[in-house]
Coordinates of C-alpha atoms in Angstrom, one line a residue:
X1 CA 3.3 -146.1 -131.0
X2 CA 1.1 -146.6 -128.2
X3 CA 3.6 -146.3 -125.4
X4 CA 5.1 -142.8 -127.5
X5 CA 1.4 -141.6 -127.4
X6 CA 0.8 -142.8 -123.6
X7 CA 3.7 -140.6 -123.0
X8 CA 3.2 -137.1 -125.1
X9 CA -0.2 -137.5 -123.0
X10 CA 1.3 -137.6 -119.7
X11 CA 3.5 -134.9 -120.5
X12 CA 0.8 -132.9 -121.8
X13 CA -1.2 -133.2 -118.6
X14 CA 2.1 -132.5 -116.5
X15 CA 2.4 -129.3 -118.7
X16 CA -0.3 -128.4 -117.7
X17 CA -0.6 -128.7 -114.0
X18 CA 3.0 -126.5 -114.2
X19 CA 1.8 -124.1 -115.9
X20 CA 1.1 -120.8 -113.7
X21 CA -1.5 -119.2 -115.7
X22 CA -3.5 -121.9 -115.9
X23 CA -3.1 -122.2 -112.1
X24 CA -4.2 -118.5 -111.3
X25 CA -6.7 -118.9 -113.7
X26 CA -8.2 -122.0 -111.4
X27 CA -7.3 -120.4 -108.3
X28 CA -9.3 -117.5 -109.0
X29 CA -12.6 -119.4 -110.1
X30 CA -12.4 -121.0 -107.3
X31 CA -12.5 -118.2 -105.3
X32 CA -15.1 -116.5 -107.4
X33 CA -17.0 -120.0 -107.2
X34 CA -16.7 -120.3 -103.2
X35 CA -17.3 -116.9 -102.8
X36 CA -20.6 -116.8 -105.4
X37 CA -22.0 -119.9 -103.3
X38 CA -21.8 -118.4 -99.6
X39 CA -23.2 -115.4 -100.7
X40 CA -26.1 -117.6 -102.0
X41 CA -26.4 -119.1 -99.5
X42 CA -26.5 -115.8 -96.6
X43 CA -29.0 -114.6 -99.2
X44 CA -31.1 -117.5 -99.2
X45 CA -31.0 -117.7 -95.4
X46 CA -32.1 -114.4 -94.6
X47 CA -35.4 -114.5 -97.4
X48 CA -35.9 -118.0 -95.4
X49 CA -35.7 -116.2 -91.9
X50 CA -37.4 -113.2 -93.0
X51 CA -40.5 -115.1 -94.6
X52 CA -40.4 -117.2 -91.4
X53 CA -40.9 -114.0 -89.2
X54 CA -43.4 -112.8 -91.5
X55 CA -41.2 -109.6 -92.4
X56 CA -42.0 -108.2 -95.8
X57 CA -38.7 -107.4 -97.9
X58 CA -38.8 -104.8 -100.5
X59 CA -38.1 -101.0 -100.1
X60 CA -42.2 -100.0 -100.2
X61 CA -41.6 -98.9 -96.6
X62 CA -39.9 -95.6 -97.7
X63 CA -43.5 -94.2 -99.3
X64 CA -45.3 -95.3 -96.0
X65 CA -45.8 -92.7 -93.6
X66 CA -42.5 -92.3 -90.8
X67 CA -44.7 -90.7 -88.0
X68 CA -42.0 -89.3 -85.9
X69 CA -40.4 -85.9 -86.3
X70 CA -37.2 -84.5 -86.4
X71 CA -35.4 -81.2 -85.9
X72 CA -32.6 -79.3 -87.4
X73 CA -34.0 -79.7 -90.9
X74 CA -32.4 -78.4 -93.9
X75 CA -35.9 -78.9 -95.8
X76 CA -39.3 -78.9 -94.7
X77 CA -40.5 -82.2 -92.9
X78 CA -43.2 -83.7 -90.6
X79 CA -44.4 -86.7 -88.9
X80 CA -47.0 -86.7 -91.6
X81 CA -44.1 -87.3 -94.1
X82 CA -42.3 -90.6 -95.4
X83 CA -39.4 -92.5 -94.3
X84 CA -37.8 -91.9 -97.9
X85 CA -38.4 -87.8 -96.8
X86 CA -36.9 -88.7 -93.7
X87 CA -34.1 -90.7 -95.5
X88 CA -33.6 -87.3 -97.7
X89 CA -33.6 -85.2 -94.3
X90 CA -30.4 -87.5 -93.0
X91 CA -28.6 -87.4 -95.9
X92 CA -28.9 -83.5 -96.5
X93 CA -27.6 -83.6 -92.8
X94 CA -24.8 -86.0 -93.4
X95 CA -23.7 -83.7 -96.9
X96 CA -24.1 -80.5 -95.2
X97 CA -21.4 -81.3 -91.6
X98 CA -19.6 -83.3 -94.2
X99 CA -18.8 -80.5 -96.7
X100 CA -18.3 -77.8 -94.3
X101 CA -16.1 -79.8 -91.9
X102 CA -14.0 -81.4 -95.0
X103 CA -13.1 -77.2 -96.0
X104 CA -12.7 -76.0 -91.9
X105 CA -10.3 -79.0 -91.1
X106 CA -8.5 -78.6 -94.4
X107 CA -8.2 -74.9 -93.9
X108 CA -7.4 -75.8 -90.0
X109 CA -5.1 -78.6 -90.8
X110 CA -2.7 -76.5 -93.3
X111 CA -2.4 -73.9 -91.3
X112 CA -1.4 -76.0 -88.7
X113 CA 1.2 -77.9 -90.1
X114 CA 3.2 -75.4 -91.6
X115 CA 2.7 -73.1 -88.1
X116 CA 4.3 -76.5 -87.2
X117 CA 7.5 -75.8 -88.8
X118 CA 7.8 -72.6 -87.9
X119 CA 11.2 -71.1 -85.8
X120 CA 9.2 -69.3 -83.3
X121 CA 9.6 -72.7 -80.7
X122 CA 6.4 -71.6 -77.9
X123 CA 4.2 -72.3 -81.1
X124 CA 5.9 -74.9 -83.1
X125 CA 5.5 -76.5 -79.5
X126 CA 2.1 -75.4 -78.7
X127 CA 0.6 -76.8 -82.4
X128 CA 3.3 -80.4 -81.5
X129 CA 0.7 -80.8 -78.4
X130 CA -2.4 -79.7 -80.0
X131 CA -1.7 -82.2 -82.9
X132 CA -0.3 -85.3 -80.4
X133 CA -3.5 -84.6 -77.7
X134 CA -6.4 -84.0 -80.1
X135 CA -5.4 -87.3 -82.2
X136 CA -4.9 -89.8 -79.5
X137 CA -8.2 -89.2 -77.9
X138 CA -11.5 -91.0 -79.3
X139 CA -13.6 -88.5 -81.9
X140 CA -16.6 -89.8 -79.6
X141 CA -15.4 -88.4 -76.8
X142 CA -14.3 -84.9 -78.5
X143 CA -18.1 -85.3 -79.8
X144 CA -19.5 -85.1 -75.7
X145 CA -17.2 -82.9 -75.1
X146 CA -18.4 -80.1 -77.6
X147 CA -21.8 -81.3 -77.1
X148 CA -21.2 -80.7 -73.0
X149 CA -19.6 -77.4 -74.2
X150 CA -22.5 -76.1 -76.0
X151 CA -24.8 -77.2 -73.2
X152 CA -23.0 -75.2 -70.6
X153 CA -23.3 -72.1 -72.3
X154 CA -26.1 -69.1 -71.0
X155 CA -29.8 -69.9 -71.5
X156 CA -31.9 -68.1 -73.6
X157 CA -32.8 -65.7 -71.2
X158 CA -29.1 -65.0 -70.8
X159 CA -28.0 -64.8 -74.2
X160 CA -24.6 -64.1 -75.4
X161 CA -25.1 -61.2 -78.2
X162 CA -22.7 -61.3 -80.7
X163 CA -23.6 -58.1 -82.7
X164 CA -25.5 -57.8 -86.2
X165 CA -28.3 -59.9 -84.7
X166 CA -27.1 -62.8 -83.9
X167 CA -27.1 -64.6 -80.1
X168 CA -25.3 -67.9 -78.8
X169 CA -27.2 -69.9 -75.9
X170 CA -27.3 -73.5 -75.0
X171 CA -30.0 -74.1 -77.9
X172 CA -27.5 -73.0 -80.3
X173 CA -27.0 -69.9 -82.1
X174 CA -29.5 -67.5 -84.0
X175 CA -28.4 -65.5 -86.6
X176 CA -30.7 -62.8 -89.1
X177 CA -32.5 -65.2 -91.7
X178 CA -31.6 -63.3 -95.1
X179 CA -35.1 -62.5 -97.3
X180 CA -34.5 -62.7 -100.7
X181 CA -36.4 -60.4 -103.2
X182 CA -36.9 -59.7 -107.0
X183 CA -34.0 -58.6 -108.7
X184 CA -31.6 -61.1 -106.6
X185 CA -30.9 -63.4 -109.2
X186 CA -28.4 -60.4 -110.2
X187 CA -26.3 -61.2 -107.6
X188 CA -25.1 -65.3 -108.0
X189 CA -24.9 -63.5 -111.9
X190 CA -22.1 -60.9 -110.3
X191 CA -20.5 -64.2 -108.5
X192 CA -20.2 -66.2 -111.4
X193 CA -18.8 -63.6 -113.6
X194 CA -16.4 -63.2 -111.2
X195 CA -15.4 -65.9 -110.8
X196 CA -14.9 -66.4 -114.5
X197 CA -13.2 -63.4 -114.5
X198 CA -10.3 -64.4 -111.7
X199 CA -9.7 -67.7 -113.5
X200 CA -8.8 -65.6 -117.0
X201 CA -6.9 -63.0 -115.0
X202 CA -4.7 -65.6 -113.6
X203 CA -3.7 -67.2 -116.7
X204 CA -3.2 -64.1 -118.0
X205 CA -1.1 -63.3 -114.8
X206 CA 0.9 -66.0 -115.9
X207 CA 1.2 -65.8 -119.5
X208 CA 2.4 -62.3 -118.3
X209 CA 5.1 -63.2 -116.1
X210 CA 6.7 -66.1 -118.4
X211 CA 7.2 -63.3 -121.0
X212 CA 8.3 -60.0 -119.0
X213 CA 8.7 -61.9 -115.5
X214 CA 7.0 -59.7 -113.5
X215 CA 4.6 -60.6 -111.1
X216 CA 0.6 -59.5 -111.0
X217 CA -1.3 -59.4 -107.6
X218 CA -3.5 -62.1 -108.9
X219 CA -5.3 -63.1 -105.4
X220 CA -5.9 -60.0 -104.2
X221 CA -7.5 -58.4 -107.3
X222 CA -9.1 -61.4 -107.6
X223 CA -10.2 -61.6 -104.0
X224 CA -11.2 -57.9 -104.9
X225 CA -13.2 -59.0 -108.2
X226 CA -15.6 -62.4 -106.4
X227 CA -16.2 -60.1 -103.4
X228 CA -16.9 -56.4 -104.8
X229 CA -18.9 -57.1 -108.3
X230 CA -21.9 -59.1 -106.3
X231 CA -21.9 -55.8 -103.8
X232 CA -21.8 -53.7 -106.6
X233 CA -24.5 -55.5 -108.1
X234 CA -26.5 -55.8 -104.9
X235 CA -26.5 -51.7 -104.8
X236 CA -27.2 -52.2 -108.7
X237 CA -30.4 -54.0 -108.5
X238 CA -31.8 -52.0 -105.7
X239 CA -30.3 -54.0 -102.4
X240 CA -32.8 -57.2 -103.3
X241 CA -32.2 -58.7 -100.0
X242 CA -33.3 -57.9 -96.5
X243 CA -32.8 -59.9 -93.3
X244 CA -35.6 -61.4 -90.7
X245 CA -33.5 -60.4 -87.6
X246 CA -34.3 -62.7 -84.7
X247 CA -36.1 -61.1 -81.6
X248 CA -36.0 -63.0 -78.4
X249 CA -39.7 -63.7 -76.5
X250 CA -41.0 -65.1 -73.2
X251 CA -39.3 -68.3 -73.8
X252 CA -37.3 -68.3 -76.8
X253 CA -36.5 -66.3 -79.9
X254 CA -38.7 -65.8 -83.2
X255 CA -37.4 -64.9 -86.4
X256 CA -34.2 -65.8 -87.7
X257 CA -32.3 -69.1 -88.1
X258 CA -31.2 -71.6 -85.7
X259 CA -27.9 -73.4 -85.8
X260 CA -28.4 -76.4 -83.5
X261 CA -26.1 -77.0 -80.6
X262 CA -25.6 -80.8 -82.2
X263 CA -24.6 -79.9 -85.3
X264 CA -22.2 -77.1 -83.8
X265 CA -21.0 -79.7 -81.3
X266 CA -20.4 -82.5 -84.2
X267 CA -19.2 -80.1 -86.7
X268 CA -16.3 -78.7 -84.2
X269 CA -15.6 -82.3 -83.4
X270 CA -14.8 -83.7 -86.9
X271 CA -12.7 -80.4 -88.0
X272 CA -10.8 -80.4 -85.2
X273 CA -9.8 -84.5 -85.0
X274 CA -9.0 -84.3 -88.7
X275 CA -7.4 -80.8 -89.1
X276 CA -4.9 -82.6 -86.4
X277 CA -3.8 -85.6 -89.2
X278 CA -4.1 -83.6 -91.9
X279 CA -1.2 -81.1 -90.2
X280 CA 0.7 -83.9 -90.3
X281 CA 0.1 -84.7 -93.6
X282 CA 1.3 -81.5 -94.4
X283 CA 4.0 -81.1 -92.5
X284 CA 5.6 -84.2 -93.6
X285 CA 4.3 -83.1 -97.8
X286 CA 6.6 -80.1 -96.5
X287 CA 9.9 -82.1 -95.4
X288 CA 9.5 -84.2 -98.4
X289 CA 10.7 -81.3 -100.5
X290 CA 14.4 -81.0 -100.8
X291 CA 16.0 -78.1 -98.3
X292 CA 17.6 -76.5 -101.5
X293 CA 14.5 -75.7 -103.1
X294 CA 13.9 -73.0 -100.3
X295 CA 17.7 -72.0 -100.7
X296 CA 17.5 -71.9 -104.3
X297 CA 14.7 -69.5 -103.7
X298 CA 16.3 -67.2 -100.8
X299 CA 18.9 -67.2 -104.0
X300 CA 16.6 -65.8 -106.4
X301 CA 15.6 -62.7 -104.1
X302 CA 12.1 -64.4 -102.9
X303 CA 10.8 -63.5 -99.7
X304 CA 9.7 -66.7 -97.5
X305 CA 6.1 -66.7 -98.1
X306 CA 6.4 -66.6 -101.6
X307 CA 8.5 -69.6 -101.0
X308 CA 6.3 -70.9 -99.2
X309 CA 3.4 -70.5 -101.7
X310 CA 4.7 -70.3 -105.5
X311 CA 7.7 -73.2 -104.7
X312 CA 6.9 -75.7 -101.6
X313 CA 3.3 -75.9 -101.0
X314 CA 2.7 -76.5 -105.7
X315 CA 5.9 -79.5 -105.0
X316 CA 4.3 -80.8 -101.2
X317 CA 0.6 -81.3 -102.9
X318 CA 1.9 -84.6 -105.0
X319 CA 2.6 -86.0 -101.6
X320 CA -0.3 -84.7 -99.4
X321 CA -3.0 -85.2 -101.7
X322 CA -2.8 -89.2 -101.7
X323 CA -3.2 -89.4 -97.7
X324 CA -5.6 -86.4 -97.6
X325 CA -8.4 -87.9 -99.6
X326 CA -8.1 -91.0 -96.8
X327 CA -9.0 -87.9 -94.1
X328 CA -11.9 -86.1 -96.1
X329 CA -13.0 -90.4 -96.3
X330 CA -12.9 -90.7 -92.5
X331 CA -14.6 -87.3 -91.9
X332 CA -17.1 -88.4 -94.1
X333 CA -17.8 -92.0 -92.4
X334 CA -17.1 -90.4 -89.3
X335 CA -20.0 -88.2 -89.7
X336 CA -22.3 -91.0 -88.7
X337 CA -21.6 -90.5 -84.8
X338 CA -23.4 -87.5 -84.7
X339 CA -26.5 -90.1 -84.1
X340 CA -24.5 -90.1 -80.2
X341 CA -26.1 -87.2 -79.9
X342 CA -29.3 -87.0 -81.4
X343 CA -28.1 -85.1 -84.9
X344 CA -30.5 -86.6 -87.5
X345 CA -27.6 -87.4 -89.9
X346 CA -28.4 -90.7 -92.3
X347 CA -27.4 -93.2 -89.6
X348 CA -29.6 -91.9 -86.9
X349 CA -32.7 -91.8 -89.7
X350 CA -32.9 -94.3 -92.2
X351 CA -30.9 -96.9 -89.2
X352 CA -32.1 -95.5 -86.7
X353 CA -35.6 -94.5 -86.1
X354 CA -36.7 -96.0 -89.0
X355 CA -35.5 -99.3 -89.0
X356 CA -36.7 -99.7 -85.7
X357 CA -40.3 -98.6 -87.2
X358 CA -40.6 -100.5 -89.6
X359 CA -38.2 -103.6 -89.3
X360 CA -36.5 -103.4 -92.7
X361 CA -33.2 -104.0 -91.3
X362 CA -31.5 -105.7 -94.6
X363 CA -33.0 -102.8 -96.5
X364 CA -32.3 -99.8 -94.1
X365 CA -28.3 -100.9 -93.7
X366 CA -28.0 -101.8 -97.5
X367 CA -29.4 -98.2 -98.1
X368 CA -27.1 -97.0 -96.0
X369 CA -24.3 -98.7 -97.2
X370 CA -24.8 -97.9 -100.5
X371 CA -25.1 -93.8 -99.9
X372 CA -21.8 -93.9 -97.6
X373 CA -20.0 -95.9 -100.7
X374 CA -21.5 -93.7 -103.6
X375 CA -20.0 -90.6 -101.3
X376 CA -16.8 -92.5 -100.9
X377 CA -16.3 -93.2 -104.2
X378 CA -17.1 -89.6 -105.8
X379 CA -14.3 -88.1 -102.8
X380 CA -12.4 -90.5 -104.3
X381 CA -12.7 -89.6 -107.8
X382 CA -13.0 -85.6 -107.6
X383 CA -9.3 -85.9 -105.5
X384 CA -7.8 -88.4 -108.3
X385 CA -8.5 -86.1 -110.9
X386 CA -7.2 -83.2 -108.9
X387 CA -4.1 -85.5 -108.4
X388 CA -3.4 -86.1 -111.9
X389 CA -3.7 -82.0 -112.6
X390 CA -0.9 -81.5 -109.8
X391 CA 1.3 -84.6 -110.8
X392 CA 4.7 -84.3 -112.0
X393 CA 4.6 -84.1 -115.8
X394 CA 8.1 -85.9 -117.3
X395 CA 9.5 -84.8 -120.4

């Protein structure tokens, strides 16, 4: 009995040993335990070093007062302000070139791609070297090159007048500032409404044409409805808006907004380096789609665009959505060169000017980190949603 029992416990314990869950099960808390113990440790270093230099940790620094100013401000801020106001000032930034570069360089980059499959060969070819130069060389230097583009342009004195009150110079560009008055809440009403109303009329558009199969100009009567009813409704509430046209002086202009030469520069830089990858992406969402989709259509009496628009593009989406969201990613984290130079975005605020200040490295880049990852992540989840509305539905 004591050799059979000797024996059901070795092979017990061989069992086990073999057995490959309880090996990944191991393997992994090991990993978790290895990994839990170094970042211990890189945390208990740096309190160590920090108490050691006498640097305080904690994120009180962002009530204290920054004491440096910066321009191209999308809300009011001094030197008499915080760091966590400045913080809010960089981020703004970062949000604002990051939005309106994601839509230019998407708009850019479609167009692109399928002009790169067009027949006409001079500008198939032309969009081939556009796409082939503009990727291959460094977004920093596309950055100075804007930047050095914007610089050269006419001084103030010489301003380039572009009509309806609005200049370009190598300080940027002023444009009429508009004035809003009572009775203007009418018109974001108007918008809405019609916007409402384009979203019913295309479902009923297609209600419509799965019953009688004929189709209803849906984007131009819709284009019609979101930009007539808020002009209608600007007339209607007695034209509640006016305009502070700029007026040029000795030295520089008054009145008016100014669009900074830096944010132009950066903003030109970043559509134009992503709309290149995201033809691409476009182009090959295009040639993923079989060739007798497009015949089938020719077939059926459709003229190319409509091809184009109602069978290719709705098909090519399930396979340029995935690699888009990567591009709208880097534009995003690419935003932080703009610090190069001198556009207050996050970077060149919170770890930039202010870390320098006050010292609170750990806490600055952690900050930092944390905003770029929160944006990351809601990219991420805004075009996985999108991508499950587009997918393929099996039967």
């Amino acid at each position: 009995m004591a050799v059979e029992t000797a024996g059901h416990s070795g092979k017990g314990s061989g069992s086990l040993w073999t057995d490959q869950r309880f090996r990944a099960i191991l393997y992994q808390g090991l990993v978790i335990g290895l990994t839990g113990t170094f970042l211990a440790f890189i945390i208990h270093n740096t309190a160590v070093n920090l108490e050691n230099r006498g640097i305080a940790t904690g994120f009180g620094f962002l009530s204290t007062q920054a004491g440096y100013n910066l321009e191209n401000t999308l809300i009011e801020y001094g030197p008499t302000d915080t760091h966590g106001r400045a913080f809010l000032v960089g981020l703004l930034n970062t949000l604002l070139v990051s939005s309106v570069g994601i839509v230019i360089a998407t708009v850019l980059g479609f167009i692109l791609g399928v002009l790169r499959l067009t027949p006409n060969w001079l500008l198939s070819k032309a969009v081939y070297w556009y796409v082939e130069i503009v990727r291959n060389i460094p977004l920093l230097l596309q950055i100075y090159f804007w930047y050095a583009v914007m610089l050269a342009l006419p001084t103030v004195r010489e301003s380039i007048n572009l009509g309806f009150g609005a200049y370009v110079n190598n300080r940027g560009m002023q444009a009429p500032a508009p004035i809003l008055e009572p009775g203007f809440g009418a018109i974001p009403i108007a918008m809405i409404l019609a916007v409402v109303g384009t979203v019913a009329l295309k479902r009923w558009a297609k209600r419509r044409q799965e019953a009688t199969g004929q189709i209803f100009p849906v984007f131009w009567t819709g284009l019609g409805l979101i930009l007539g009813l808020p002009v209608l409704a600007y007339f209607a509430a007695g034209m509640p808006m006016s305009f502070d046209i700029p007026e040029l002086g000795r030295f520089r202009f008054t009145g008016g907004f100014t669009i900074a030469p830096e944010f132009v520069a950066l903003l030109l830089a970043l559509s134009t380096y992503t709309a290149a990858f995201i033809a691409e992406i476009v182009r090959a969402g295009i040639l993923a789609i079989s060739h007798g989709q497009t015949e089938a259509a020719y077939a059926l009496g459709l003229k190319p665009n409509w091809t184009m628009r109602l069978i290719i593009i709705p098909q090519a989406l399930r396979v340029i959505v995935p690699p888009l969201t990567s591009q709208y990613l880097n534009l995003t984290k690419n935003s932080s060169l703009g610090v190069a130079i001198g556009y207050p975005e996050l970077v060149a605020t919170l770890s930039g000017i202010t870390l320098n200040q006050t010292g609170q490295a750990v806490e600055c880049i952690a900050i930092t980190m944390a905003v770029y990852v929160t944006i990351s992540l809601l990219i991420s989840l805004f075009m996985n949603i999108y991508n499950r509305r587009i997918a393929l539905v099996e039967r």
